[in-house]
Coordinates of C-alpha atoms and ligand atoms in Angstrom, one line a residue:
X21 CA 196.5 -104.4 -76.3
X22 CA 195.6 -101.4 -74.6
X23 CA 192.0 -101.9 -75.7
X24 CA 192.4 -105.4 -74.1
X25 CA 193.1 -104.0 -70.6
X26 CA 190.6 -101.4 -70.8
X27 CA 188.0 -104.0 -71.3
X28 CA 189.6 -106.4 -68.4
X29 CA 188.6 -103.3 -66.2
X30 CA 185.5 -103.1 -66.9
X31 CA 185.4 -106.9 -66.8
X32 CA 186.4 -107.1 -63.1
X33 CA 184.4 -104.2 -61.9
X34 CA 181.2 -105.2 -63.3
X35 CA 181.9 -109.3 -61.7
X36 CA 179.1 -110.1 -58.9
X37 CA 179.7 -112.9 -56.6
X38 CA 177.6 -115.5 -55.6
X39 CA 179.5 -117.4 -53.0
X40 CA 183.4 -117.9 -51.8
X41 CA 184.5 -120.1 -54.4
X42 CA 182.9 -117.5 -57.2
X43 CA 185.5 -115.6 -56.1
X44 CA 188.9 -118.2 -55.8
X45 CA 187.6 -119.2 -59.4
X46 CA 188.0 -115.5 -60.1
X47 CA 191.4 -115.3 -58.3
X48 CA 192.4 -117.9 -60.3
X49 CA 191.2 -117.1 -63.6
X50 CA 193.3 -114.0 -63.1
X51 CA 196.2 -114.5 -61.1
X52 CA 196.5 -118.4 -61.4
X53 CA 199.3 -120.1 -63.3
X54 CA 197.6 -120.2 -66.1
X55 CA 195.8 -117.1 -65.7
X56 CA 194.9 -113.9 -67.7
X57 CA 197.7 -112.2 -65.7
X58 CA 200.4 -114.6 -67.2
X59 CA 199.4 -114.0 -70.7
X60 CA 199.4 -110.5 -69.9
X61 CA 202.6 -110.8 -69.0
X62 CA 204.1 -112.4 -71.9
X63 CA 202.3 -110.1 -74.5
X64 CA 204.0 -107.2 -72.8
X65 CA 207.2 -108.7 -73.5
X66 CA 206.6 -108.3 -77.4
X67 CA 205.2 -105.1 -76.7
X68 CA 207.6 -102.6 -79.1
X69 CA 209.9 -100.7 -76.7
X70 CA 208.0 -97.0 -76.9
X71 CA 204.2 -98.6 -75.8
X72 CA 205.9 -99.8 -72.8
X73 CA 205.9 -96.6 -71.3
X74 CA 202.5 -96.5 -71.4
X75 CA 200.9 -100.2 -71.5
X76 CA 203.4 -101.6 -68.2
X77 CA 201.3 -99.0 -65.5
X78 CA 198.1 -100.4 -67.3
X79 CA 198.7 -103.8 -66.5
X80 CA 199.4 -103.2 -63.3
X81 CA 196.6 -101.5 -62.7
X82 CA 194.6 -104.6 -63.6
X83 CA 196.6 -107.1 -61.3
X84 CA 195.2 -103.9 -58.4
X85 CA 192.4 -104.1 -59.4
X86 CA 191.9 -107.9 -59.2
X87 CA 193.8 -108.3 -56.1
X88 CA 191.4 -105.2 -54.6
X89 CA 188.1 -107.2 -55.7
X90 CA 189.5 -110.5 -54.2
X91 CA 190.4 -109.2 -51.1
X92 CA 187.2 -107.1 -50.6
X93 CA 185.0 -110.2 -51.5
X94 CA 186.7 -113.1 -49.5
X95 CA 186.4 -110.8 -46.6
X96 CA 182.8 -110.3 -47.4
X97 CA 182.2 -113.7 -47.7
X98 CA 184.1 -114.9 -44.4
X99 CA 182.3 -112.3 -41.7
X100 CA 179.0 -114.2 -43.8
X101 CA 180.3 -117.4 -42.6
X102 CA 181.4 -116.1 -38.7
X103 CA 177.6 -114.7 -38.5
X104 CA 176.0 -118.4 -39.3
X105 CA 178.9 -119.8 -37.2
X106 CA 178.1 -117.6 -33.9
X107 CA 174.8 -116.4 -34.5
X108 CA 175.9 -113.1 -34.5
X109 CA 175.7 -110.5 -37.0
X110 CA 178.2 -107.8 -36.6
X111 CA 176.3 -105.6 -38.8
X112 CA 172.8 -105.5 -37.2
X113 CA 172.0 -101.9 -34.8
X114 CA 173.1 -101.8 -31.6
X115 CA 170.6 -103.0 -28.9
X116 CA 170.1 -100.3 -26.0
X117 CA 172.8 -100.2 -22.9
X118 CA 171.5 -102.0 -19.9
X119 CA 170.3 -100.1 -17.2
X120 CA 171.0 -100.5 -14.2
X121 CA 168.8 -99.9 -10.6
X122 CA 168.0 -97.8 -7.7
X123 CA 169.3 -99.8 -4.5
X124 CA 166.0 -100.7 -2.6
X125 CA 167.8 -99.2 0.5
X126 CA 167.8 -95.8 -1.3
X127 CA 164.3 -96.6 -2.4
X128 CA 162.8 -96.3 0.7
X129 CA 165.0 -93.7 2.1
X130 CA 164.4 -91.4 0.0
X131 CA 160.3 -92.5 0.5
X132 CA 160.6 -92.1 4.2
X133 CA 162.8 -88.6 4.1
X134 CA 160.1 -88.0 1.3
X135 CA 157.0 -88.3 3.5
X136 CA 158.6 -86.1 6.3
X137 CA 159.3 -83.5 4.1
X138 CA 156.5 -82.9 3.4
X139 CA 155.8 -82.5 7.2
X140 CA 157.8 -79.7 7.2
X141 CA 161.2 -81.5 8.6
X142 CA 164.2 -80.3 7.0
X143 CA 167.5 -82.9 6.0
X144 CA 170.5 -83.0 7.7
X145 CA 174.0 -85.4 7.7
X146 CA 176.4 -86.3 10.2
X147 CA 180.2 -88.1 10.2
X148 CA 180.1 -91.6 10.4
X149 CA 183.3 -91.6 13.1
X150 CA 182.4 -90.2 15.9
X151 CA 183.3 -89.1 19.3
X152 CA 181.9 -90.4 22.8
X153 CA 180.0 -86.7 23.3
X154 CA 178.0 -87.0 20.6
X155 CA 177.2 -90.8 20.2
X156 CA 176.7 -91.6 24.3
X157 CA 177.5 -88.9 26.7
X158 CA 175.7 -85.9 25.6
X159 CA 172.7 -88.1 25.0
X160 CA 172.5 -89.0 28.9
X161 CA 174.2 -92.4 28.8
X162 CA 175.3 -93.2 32.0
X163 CA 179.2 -94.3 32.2
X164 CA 178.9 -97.6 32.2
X165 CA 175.6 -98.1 29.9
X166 CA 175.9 -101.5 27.8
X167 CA 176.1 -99.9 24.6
X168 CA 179.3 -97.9 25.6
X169 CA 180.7 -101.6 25.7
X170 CA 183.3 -102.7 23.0
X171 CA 180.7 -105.8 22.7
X172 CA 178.7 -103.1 20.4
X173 CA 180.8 -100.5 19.4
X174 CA 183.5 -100.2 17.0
X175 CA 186.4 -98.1 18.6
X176 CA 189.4 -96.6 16.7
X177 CA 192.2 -98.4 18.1
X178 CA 194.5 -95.9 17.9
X179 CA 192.0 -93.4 19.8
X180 CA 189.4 -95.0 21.8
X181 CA 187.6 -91.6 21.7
X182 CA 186.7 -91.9 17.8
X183 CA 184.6 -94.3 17.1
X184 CA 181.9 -95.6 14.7
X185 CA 178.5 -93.9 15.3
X186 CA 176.0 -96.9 16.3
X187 CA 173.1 -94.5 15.9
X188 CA 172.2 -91.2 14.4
X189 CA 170.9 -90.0 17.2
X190 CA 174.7 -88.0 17.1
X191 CA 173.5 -85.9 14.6
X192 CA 170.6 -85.0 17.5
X193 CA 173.2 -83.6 19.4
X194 CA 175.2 -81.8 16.8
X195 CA 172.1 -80.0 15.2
X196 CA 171.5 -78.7 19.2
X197 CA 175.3 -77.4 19.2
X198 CA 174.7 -75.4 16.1
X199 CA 171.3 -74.0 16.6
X200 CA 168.6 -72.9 18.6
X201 CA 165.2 -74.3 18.0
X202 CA 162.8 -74.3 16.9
X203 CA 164.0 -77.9 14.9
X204 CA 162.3 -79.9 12.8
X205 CA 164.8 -82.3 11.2
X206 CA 165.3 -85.9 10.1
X207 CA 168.8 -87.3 10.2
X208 CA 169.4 -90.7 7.3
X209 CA 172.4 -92.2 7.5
X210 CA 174.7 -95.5 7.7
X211 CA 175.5 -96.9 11.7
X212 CA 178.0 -99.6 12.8
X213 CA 177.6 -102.1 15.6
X214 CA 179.5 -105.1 16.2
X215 CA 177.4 -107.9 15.8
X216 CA 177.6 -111.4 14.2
X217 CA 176.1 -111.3 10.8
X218 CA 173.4 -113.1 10.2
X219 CA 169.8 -112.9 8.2
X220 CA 168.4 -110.4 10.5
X221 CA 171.5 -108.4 11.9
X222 CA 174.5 -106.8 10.7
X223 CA 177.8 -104.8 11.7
X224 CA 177.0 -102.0 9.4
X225 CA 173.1 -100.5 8.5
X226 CA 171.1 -97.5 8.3
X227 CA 169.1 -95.7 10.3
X228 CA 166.9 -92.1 9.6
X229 CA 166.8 -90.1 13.0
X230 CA 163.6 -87.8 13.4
X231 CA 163.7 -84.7 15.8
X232 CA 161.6 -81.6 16.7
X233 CA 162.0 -79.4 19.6
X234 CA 159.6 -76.2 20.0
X235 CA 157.3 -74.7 22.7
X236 CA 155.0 -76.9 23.9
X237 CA 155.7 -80.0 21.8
X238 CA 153.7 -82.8 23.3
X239 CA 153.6 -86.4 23.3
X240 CA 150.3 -86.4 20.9
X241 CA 152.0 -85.2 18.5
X242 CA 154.8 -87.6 18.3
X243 CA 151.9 -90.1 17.7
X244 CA 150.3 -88.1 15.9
X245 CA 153.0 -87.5 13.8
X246 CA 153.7 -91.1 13.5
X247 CA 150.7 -92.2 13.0
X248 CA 150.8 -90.1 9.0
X249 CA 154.2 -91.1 8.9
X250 CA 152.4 -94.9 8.7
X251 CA 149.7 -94.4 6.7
X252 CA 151.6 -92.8 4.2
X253 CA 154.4 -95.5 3.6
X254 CA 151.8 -98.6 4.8
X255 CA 148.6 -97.0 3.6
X256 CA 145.9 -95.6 4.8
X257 CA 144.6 -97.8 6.7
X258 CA 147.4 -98.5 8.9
X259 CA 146.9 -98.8 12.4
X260 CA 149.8 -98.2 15.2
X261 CA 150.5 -99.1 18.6
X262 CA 152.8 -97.3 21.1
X263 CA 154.6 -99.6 23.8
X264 CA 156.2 -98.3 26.9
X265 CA 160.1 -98.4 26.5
X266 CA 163.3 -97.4 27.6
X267 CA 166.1 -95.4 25.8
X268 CA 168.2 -93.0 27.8
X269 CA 168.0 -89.9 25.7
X270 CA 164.1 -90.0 25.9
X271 CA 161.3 -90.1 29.0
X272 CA 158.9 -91.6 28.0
X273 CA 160.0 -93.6 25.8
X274 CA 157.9 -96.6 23.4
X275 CA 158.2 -98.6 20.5
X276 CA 155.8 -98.7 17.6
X277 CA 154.4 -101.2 16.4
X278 CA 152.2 -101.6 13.0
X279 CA 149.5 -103.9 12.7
X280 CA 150.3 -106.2 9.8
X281 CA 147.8 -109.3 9.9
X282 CA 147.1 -112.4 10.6
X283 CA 146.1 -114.1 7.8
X284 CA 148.4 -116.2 6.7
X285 CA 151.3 -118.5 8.3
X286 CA 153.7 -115.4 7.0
X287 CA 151.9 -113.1 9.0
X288 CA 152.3 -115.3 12.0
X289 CA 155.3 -116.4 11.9
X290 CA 156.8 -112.3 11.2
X291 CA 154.4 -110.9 13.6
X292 CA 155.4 -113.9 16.0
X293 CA 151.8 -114.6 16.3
X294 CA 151.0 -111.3 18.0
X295 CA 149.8 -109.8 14.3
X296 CA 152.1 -106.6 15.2
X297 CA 155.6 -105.6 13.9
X298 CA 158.1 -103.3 16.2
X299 CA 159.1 -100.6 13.3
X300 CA 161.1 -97.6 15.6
X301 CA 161.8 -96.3 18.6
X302 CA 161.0 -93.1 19.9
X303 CA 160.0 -90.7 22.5
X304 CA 159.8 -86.9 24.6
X305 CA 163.5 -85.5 24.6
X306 CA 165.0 -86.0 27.7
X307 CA 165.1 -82.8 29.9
X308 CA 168.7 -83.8 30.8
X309 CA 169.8 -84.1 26.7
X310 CA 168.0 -80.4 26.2
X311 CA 170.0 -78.9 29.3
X312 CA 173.4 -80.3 28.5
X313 CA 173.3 -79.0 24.7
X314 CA 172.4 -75.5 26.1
X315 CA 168.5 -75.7 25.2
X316 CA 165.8 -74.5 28.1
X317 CA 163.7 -77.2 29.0
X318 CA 161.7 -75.4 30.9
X319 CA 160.7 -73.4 28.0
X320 CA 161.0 -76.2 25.1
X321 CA 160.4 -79.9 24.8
X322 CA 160.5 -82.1 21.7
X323 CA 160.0 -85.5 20.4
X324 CA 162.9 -87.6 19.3
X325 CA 162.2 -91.0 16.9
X326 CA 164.2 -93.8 15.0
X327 CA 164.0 -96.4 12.3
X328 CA 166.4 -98.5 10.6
X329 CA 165.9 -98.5 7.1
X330 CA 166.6 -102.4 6.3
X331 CA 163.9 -103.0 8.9
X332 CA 161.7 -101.1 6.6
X333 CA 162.4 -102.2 3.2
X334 CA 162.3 -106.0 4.5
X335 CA 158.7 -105.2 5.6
X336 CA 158.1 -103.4 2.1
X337 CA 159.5 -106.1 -0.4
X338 CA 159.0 -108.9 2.2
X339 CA 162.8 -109.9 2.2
X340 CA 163.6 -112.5 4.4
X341 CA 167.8 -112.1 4.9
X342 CA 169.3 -109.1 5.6
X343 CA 172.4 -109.7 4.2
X344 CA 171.1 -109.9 0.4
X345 CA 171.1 -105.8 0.8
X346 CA 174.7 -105.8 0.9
X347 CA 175.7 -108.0 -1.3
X348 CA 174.9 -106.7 -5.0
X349 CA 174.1 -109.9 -6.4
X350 CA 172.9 -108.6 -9.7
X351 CA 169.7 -110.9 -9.9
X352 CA 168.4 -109.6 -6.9
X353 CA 168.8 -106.0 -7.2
X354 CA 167.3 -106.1 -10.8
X355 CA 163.8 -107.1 -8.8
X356 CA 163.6 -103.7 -8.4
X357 CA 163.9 -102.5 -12.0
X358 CA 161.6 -99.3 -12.4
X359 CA 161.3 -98.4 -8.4
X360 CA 162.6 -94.8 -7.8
Ligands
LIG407 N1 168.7 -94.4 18.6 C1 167.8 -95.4 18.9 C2 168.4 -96.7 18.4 O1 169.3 -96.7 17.7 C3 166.4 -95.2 18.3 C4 165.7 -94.0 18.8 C5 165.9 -92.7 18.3 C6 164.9 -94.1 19.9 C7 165.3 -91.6 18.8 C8 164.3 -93.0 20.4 C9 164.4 -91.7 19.9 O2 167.9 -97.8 18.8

């Protein structure tokens, strides 16, 4: 008998299955009612008393090793059937992770802060809550300028004194209170305003502040220097026009404007027929702004200039609604797969 089992071992090693019911004929062939197990079984009991010993662990062995084999291939066969079923194969290599996508807001910040850089203007941050010093006062608001008004600014209610910055022009003032110039900075950063939101506003956006005070700084090169500014983002070609504005932190003051085209019913209807686009304000420091944040105007002057960077990017990627920047719907921020 012990030869017998011996050979049934090798027997169900050696088996190779075809298919799921290759294997319940094996199951039962073994383990069925009438199976090999059974006979087993009943030789054993004639088995003389002192082989018992040995033979009863053999036997076992072989109902392991059968029940081993069954389980192993049924469970072979089933994750077979659940890969046809679902189209999946559990056992193929992973596929790479998905990647996800620089925001197009940071995109263009970090083009525009790159372009200045390489002017020679330094980087610099400000709070987001602010006070009314550095947002309106010490840049020569009068008291009751519009902006002040809680039509456009977001007060703290618990102190009306904090607020929410509605330009980085603060950081102007806070770079003045720390040093002495010369300065040649540019300020990014996130502003609130209270406005209805709509396709081309909203209560929160970002702006990037540009300022440089030294001897002798003149209004030709604020043009100048917004003129490379420009032709560097727009390319070269880019032509710009300065119009006469107002803003009380600067005298004079303008707006620039880049000459986009008139070529097709797009350009018209952006440029509002004119074929020019309004992209920042800007302008000579105010000598009151040097004076009250300790700077000599007799003895410096500067150029002050600001852009918000939604403005921007919607002229870049021609995006018509500024709300789709804030919303991180997934199929539009993966339009800009591969942009840095
Ligand atoms: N702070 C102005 C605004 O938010 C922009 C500006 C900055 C204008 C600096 C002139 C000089 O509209």
């Amino acid at each position: 008998m012990r030869e017998e089992l011996d050979e049934l071992l090798n027997d169900i090693a050696g088996r190779v299955f075809k298919s799921a019911e290759e294997v319940e004929a094996f199951r039962v062939e073994f383990l069925g009612r009438k199976g090999k197990m059974k006979d087993l079984m009943s030789q054993f009991r004639d088995v003389a008393p002192e082989d018992k010993r040995e033979l009863g662990p053999l036997i076992n062995k072989v109902k392991g090793a059968v029940e081993e084999r069954v389980a192993l291939e049924q469970a072979a066969f089933n994750r077979k059937v659940e890969t046809k079923a679902s189209g999946v194969d559990p056992s193929r290599p992973a596929g790479g992770v998905p990647q996800g996508t620089h925001h197009p807001l940071q995109v263009v910040r970090r083009e525009i802060v790159g372009i200045f850089k390489n002017m020679g203007f330094g980087v610099v941050e400000g709070p987001e809550i602010e006070d009314d010093w550095h947002v309106f006062s010490g840049l020569n608001f009068p008291p009751e300028h519009p902006a002040r008004d809680m039509q456009d600014t977001f007060f703290v209610e618990r102190n009306p004194d904090l607020l929410l910055r509605t330009h980085t022009s603060s950081v102007q003032v806070r770079e003045m209170e720390k040093r002495k110039p010369p300065m040649r900075i540019i300020m990014p950063g996130r502003v609130f305003r209270n406005e209805a939101v709509s396709a081309r506003a909203h209560c929160m956006f970002h702006q990037i502040e540009g300022l440089y005070i030294d001897k002798g700084v003149s209004f030709a090169d604020l043009k100048q220097n917004l003129l490379h500014f420009a032709q560097k983002f727009f390319g070269p070609d880019t032509k710009i026009r300065l119009r006469p504005s107002y803003f009380p932190f600067t005298e004079p003051s303008a707006e620039v404007d880049v000459y986009w085209g008139l070529e097709t019913e797009v350009d018209k209807k952006i440029t509002k027929g004119t074929g020019w686009l309004e992209i920042l304000g800007c302008g000579m420091v105010d000598p009151n702004v040097l004076e009250v944040n300790g700077i000599d105007s007799k003895k410096y002057s500067g150029f002050a200039f600001g852009m918000g960077i939604e403005r921007i990017a919607m002229l870049k990627y021609q995006i018509g609604d500024l709300r789709l920047f804030f919303e991180n719907d997934k199929r539009f921020l993966d339009q800009f797969k591969g942009e840095r």
